[in-house]
PDB file of C-alpha atoms in Angstrom:
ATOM      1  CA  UNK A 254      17.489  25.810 -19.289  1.00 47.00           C
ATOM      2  CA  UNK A 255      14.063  27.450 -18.022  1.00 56.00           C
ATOM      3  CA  UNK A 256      14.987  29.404 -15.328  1.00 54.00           C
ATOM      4  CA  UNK A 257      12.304  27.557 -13.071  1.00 64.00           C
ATOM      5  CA  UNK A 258      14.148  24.498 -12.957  1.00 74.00           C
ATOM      6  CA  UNK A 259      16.936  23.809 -11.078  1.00 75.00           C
ATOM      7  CA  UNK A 260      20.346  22.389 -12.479  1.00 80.00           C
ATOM      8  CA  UNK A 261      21.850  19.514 -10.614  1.00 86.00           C
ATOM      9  CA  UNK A 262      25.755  20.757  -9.346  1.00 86.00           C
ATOM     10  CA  UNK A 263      28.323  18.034  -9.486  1.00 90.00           C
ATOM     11  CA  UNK A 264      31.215  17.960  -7.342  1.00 89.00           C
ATOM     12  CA  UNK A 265      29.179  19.162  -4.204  1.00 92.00           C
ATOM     13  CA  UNK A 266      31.890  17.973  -1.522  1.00 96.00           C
ATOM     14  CA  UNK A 267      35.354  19.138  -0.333  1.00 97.00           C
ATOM     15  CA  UNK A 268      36.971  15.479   0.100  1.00 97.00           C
ATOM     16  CA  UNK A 269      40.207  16.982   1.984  1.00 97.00           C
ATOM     17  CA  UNK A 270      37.788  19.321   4.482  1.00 98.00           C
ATOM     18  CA  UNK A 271      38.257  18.000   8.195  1.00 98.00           C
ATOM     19  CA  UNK A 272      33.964  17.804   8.180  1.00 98.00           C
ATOM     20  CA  UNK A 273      34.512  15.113   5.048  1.00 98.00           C
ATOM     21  CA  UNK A 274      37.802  12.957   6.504  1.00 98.00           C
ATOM     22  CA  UNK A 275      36.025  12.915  10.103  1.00 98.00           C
ATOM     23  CA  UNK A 276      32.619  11.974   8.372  1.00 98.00           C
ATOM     24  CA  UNK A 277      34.240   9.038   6.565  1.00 98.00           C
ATOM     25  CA  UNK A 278      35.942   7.639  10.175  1.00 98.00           C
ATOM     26  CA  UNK A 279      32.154   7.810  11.604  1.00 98.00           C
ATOM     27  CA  UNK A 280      31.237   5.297   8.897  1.00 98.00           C
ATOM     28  CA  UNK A 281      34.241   2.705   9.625  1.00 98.00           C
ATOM     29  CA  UNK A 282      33.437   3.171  12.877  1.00 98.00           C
ATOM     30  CA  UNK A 283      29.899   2.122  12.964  1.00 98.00           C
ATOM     31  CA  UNK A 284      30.891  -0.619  10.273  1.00 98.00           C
ATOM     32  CA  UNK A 285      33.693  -2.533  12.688  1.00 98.00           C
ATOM     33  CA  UNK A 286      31.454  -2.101  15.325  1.00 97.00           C
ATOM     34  CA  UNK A 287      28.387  -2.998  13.818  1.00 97.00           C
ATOM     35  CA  UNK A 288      26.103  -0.287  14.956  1.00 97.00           C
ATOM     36  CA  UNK A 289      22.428  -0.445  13.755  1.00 98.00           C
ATOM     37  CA  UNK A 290      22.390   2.941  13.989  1.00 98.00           C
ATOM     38  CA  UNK A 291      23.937   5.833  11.945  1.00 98.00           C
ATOM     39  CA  UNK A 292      23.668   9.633  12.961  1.00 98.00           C
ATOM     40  CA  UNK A 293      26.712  11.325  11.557  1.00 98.00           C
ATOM     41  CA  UNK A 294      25.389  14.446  13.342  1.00 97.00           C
ATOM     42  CA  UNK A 295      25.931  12.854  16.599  1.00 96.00           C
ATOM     43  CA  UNK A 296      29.713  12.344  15.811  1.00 97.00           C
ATOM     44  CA  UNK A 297      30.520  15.401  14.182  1.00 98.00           C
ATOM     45  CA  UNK A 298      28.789  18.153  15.491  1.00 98.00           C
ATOM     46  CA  UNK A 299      26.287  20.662  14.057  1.00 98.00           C
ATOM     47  CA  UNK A 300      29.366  22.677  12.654  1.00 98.00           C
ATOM     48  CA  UNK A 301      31.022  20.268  10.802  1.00 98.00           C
ATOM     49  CA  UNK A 302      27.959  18.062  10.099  1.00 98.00           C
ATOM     50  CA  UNK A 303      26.341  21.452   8.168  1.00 98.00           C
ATOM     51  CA  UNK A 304      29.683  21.183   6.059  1.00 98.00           C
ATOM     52  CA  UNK A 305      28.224  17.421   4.281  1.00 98.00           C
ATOM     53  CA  UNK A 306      26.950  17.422   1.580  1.00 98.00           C
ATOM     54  CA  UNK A 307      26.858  14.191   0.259  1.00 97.00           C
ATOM     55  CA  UNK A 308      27.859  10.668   1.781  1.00 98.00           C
ATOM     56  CA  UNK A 309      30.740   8.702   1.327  1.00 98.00           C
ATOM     57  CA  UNK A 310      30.331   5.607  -0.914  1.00 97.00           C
ATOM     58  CA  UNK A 311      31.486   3.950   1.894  1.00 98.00           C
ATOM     59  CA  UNK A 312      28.275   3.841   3.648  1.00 98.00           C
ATOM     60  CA  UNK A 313      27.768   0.694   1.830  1.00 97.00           C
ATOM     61  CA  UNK A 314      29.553  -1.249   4.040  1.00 97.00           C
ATOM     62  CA  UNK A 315      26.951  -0.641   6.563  1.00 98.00           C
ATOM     63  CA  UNK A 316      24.798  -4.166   6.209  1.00 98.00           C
ATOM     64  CA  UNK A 317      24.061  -4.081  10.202  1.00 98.00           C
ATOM     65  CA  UNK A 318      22.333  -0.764  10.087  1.00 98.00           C
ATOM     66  CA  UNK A 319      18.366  -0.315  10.688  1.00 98.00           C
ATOM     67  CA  UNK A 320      18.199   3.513  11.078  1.00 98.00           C
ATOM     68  CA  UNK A 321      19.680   6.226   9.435  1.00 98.00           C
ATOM     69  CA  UNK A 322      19.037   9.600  10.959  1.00 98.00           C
ATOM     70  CA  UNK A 323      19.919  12.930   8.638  1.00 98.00           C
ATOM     71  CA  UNK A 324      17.431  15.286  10.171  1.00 97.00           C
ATOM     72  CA  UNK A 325      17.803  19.178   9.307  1.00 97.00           C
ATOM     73  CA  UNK A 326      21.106  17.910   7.476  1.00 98.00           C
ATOM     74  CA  UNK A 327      22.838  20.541   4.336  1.00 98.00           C
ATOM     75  CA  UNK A 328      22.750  17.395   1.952  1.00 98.00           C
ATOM     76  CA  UNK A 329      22.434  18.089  -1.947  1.00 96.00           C
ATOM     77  CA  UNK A 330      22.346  14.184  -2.640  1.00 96.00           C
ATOM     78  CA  UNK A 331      23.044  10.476  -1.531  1.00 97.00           C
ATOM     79  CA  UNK A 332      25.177   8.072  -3.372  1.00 97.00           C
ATOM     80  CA  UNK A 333      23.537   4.398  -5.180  1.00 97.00           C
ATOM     81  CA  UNK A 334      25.273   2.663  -2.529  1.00 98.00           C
ATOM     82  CA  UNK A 335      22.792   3.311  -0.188  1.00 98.00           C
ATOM     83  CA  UNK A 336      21.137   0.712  -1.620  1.00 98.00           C
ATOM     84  CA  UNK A 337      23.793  -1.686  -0.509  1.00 98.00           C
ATOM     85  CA  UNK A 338      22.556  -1.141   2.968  1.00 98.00           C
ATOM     86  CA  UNK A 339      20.279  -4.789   3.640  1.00 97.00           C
ATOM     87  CA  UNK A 340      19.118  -3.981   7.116  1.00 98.00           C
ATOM     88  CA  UNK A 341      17.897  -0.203   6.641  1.00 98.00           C
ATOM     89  CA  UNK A 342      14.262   0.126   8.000  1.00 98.00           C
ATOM     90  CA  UNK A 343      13.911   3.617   9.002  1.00 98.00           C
ATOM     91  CA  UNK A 344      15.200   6.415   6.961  1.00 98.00           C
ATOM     92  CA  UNK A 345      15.040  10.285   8.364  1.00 98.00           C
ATOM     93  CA  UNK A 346      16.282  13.190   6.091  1.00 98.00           C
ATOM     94  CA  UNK A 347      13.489  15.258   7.362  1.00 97.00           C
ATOM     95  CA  UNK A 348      14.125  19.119   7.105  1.00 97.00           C
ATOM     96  CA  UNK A 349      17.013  18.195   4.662  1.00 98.00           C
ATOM     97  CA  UNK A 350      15.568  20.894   2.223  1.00 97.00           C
ATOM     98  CA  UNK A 351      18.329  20.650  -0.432  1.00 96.00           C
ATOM     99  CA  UNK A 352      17.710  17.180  -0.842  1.00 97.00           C
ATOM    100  CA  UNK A 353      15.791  16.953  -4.172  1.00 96.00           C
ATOM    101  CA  UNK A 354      15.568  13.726  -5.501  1.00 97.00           C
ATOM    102  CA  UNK A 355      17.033  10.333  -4.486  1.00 98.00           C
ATOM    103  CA  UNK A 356      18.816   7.311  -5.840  1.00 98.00           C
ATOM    104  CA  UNK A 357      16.750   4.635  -7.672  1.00 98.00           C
ATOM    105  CA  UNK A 358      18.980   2.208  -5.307  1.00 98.00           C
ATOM    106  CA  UNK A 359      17.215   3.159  -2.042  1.00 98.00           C
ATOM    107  CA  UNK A 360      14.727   0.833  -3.561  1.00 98.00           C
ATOM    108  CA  UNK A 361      16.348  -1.797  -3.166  1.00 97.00           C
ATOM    109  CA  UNK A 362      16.273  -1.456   0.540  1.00 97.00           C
ATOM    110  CA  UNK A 363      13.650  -4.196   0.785  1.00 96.00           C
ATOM    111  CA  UNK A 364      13.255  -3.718   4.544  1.00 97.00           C
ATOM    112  CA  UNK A 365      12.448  -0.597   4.680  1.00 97.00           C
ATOM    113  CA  UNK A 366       9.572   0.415   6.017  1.00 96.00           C
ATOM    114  CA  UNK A 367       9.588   3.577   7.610  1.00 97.00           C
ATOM    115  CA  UNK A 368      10.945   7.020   6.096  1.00 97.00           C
ATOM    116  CA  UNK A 369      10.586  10.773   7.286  1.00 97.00           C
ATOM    117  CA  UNK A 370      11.122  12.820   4.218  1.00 97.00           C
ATOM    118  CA  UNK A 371      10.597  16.658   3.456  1.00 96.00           C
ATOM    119  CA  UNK A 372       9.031  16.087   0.436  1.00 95.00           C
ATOM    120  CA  UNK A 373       7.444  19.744  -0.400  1.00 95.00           C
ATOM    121  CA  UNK A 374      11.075  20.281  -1.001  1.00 96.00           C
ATOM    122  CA  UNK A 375      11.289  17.611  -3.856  1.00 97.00           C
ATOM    123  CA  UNK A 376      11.268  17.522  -7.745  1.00 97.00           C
ATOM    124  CA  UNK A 377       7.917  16.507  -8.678  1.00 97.00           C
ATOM    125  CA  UNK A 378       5.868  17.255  -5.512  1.00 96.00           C
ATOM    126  CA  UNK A 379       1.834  16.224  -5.791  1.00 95.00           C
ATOM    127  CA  UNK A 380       0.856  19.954  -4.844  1.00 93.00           C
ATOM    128  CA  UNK A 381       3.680  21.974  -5.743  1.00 93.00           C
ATOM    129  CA  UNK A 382       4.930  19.928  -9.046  1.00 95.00           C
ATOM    130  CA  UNK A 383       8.961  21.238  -8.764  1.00 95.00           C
ATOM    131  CA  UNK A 384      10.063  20.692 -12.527  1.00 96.00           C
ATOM    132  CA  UNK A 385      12.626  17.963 -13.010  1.00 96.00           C
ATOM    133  CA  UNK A 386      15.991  18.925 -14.360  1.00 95.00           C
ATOM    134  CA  UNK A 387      16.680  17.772 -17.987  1.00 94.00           C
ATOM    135  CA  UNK A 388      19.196  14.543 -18.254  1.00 93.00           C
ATOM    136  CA  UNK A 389      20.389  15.169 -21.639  1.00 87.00           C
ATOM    137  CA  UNK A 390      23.804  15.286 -21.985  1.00 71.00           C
ATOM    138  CA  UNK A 391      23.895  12.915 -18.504  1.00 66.00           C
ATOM    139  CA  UNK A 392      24.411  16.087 -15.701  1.00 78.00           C
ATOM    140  CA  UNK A 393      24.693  14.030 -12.524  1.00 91.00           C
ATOM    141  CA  UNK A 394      28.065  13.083 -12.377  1.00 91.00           C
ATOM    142  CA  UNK A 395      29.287  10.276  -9.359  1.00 92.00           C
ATOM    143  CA  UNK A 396      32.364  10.354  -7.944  1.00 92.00           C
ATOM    144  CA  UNK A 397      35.494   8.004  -9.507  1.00 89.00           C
ATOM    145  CA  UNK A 398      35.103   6.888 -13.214  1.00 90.00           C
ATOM    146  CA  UNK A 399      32.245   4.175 -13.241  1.00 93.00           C
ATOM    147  CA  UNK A 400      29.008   3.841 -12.567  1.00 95.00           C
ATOM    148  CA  UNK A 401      26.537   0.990 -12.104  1.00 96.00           C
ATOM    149  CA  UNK A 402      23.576   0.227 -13.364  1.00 98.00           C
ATOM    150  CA  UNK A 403      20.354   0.883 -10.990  1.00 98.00           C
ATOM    151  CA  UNK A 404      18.896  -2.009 -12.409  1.00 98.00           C
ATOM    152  CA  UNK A 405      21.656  -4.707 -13.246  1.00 98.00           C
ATOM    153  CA  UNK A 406      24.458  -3.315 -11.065  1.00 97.00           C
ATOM    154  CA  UNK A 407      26.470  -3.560 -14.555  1.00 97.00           C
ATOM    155  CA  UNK A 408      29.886  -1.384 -14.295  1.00 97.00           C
ATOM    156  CA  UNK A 409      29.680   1.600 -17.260  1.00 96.00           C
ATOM    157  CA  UNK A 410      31.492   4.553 -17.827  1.00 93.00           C
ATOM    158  CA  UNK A 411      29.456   8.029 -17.264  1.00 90.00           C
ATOM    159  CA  UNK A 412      28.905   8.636 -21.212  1.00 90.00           C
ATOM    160  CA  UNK A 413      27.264   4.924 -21.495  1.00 93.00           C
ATOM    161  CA  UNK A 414      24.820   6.058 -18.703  1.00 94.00           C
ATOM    162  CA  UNK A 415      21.195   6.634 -19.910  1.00 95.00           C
ATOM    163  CA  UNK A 416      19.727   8.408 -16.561  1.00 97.00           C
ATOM    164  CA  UNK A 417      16.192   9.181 -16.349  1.00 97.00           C
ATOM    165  CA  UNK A 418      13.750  10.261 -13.524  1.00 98.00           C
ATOM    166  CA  UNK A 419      11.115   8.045 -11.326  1.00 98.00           C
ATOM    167  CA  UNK A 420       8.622   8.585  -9.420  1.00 98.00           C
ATOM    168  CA  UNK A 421       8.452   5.667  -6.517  1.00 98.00           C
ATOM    169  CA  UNK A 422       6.868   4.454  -2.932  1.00 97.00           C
ATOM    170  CA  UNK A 423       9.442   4.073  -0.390  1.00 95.00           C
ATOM    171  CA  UNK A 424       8.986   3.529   3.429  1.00 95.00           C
ATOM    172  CA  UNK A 425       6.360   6.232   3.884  1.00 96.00           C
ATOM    173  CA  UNK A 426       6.826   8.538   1.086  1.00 97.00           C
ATOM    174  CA  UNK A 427       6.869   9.053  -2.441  1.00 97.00           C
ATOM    175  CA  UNK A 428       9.464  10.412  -3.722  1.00 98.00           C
ATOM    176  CA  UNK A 429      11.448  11.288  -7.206  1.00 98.00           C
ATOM    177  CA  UNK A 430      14.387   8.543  -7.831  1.00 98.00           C
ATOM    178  CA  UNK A 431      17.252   9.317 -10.785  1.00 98.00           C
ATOM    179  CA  UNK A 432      18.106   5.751 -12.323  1.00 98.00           C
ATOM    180  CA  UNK A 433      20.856   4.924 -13.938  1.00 97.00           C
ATOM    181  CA  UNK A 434      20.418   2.477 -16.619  1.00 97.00           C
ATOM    182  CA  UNK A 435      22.339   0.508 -18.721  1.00 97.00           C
ATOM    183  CA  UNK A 436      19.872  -0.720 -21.670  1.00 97.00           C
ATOM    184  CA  UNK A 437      16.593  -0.228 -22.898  1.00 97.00           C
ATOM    185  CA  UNK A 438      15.956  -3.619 -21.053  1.00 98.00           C
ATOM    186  CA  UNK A 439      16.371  -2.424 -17.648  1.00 98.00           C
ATOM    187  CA  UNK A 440      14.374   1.027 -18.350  1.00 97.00           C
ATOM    188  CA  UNK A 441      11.816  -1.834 -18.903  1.00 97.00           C
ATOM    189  CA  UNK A 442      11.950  -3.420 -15.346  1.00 97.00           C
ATOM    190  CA  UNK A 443      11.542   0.328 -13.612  1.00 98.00           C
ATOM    191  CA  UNK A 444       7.775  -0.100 -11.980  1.00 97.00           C
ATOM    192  CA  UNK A 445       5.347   2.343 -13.546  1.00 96.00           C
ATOM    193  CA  UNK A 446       5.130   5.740 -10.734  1.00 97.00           C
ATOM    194  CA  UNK A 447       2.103   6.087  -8.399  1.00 97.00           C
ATOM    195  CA  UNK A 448      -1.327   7.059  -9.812  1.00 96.00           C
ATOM    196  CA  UNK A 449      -1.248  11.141 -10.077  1.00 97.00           C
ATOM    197  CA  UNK A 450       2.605  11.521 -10.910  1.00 97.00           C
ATOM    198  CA  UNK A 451       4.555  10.921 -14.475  1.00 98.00           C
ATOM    199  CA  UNK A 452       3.713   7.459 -15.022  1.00 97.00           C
ATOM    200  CA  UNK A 453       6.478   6.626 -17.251  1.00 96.00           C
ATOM    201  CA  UNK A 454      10.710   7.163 -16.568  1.00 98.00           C
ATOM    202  CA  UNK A 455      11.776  10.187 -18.110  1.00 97.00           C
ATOM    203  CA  UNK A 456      13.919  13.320 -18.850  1.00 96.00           C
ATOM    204  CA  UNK A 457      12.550  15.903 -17.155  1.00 95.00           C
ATOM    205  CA  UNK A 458      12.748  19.146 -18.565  1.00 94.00           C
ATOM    206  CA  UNK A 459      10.351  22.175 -19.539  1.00 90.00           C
ATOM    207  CA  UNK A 460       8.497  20.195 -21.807  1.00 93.00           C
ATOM    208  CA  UNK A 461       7.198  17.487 -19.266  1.00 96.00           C
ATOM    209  CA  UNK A 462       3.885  17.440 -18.529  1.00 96.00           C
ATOM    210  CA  UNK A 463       3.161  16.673 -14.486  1.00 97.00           C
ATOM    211  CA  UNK A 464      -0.841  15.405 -13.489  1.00 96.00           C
ATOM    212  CA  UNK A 465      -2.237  18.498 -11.736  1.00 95.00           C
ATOM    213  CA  UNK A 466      -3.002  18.815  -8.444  1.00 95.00           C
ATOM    214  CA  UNK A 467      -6.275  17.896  -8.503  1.00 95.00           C
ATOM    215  CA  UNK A 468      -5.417  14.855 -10.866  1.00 95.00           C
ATOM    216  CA  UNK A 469      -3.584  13.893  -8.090  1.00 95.00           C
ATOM    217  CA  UNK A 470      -6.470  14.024  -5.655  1.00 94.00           C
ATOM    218  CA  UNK A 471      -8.978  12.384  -7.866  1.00 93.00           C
ATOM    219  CA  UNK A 472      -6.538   9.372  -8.256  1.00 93.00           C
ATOM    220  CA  UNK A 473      -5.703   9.215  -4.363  1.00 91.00           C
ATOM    221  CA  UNK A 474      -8.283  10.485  -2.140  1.00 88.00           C
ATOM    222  CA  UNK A 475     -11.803   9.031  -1.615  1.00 79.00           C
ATOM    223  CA  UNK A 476     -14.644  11.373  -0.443  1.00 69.00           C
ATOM    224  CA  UNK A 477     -16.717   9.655   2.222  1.00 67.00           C
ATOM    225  CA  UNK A 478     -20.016  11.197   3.422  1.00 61.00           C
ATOM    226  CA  UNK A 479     -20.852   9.638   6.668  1.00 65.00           C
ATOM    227  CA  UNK A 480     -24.317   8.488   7.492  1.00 61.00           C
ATOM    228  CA  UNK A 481     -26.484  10.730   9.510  1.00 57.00           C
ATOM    229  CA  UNK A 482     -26.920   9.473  13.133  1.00 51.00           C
ATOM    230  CA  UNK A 483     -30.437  10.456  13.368  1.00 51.00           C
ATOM    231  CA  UNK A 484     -32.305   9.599  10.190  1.00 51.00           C
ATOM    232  CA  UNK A 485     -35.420  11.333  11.382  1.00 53.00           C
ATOM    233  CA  UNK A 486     -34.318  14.731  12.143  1.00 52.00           C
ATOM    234  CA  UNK A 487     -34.320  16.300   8.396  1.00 48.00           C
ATOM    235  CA  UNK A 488     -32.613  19.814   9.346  1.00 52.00           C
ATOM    236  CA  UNK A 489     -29.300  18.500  10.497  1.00 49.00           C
ATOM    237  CA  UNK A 490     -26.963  19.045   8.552  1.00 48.00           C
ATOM    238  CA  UNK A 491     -24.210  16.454   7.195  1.00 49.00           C
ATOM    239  CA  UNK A 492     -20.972  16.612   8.745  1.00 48.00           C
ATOM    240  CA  UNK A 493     -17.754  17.897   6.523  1.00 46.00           C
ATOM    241  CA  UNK A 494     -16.597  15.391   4.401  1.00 45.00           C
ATOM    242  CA  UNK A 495     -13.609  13.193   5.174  1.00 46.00           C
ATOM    243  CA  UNK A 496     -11.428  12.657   3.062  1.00 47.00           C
ATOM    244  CA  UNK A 497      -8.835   9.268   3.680  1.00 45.00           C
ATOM    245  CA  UNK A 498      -6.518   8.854   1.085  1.00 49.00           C
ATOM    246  CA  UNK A 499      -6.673   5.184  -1.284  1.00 46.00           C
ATOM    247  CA  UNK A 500      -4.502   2.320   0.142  1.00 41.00           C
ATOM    248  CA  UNK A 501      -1.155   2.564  -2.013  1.00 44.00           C
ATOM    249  CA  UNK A 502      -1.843  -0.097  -4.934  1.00 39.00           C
ATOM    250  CA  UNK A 503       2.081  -2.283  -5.223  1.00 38.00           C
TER     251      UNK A 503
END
């Protein structure tokens, strides 16, 4: 693998650590009491919170929740059942530097609207371009033996998994999603990526070729000169340009 791009670690979590075991009572205990909120940190303290790096699958159980806060968090990556979560509408990882990429599932969150996401840190970025990691030989591994489809929740074994990188709009952000897909037939139902990034699902790997910078900018930001306030006076000059970014095209 180029030594540029990063390779995904399985197996990120200690399941028998106190940090993990105390982590997984915070979730039961927001889902019997219905909290709309859910801020592991909170609960666990900045000692034992630092020690997560991943959430339980569990977390799908939370339907009542509207706000998930993971600010400044250790995180490496968040399971597909995140998408399970009906209610989310804000979602804050901000400062969680390790996190990379994200689960094609979070789409699913249709009612969310809001996010808060470091996303110089992530694969893909429009100015810095971080190089996917190649998903031959299917790397990401989830914990227990199946897996289900992004697409058609269908139950498969790891080996039947065809995973491939997305580029999507979420909440407030755009951000790089790993899908994991079933059949050619779902690949097909995965939205095409915002102008200026991949267009298509992919790979990822040395070979992939990201828009530029500047590609980016051509395809999102509009240049507006504004008119001059006094028509008449010929030596003033213009003021700076402005530059406001396209409305997001669904």
């Amino acid at each position: 693998m180029d030594k540029n791009i990063s390779k995904i670690k399985n197996n990120v979590q200690d399941r028998n650590s106190e940090a993990w075991i105390k982590l997984c009572e915070y979730v039961e205990y927001i889902h019997k009491k219905g909290k709309k909120e859910f801020s592991p940190r909170e609960y666990l303290g900045d000692e034992l919170f630092a020690q997560i790096y991943t959430l339980p699958e569990s977390i799908g159980k939370l339907k009542k929740v509207k706000k998930v806060w993971l600010y400044g968090s250790n995180l490496k990556r968040i399971p597909p059942e995140i998408g399970e979560m009906e209610s989310l509408e804000y979602f804050d990882p901000y400062t969680s530097y390790n996190l990379k990429w994200f689960p094609y599932e979070l789409t699913k969150c249709k009612n969310l609207k809001d996010s808060r996401v470091s996303t110089r840190a992530v694969y893909g970025n429009f100015k810095s371009r971080k190089p996917f990691p190649k998903l031959d030989h299917n790397p990401v591994k989830y914990f227990g033996e199946k897996v289900k489809c992004s697409v058609c929740e269908k139950p498969m074994s790891h080996s039947e998994t065809n995973q491939l990188w997305t580029t999507q709009r979420i909440g407030t952000d755009t951000l790089p999603f790993l899908a994991n897909l079933c059949s050619k037939e779902c690949e097909e139902k995965i939205p095409n990526s915002p102008k200026g990034y991949v267009q298509f699902p992919h790979k990822g790997g040395a070979g992939l070729k990201q828009p530029s910078y500047e590609e980016w900018e051509k395809a999102n930001v509009v240049k507006i000169i504004p008119k001059e306030l006094n028509e008449n006076d010929k030596n003033k000059k213009p003021k700076l340009l402005k530059l406001i970014r396209k409305i997001w095209e669904k």
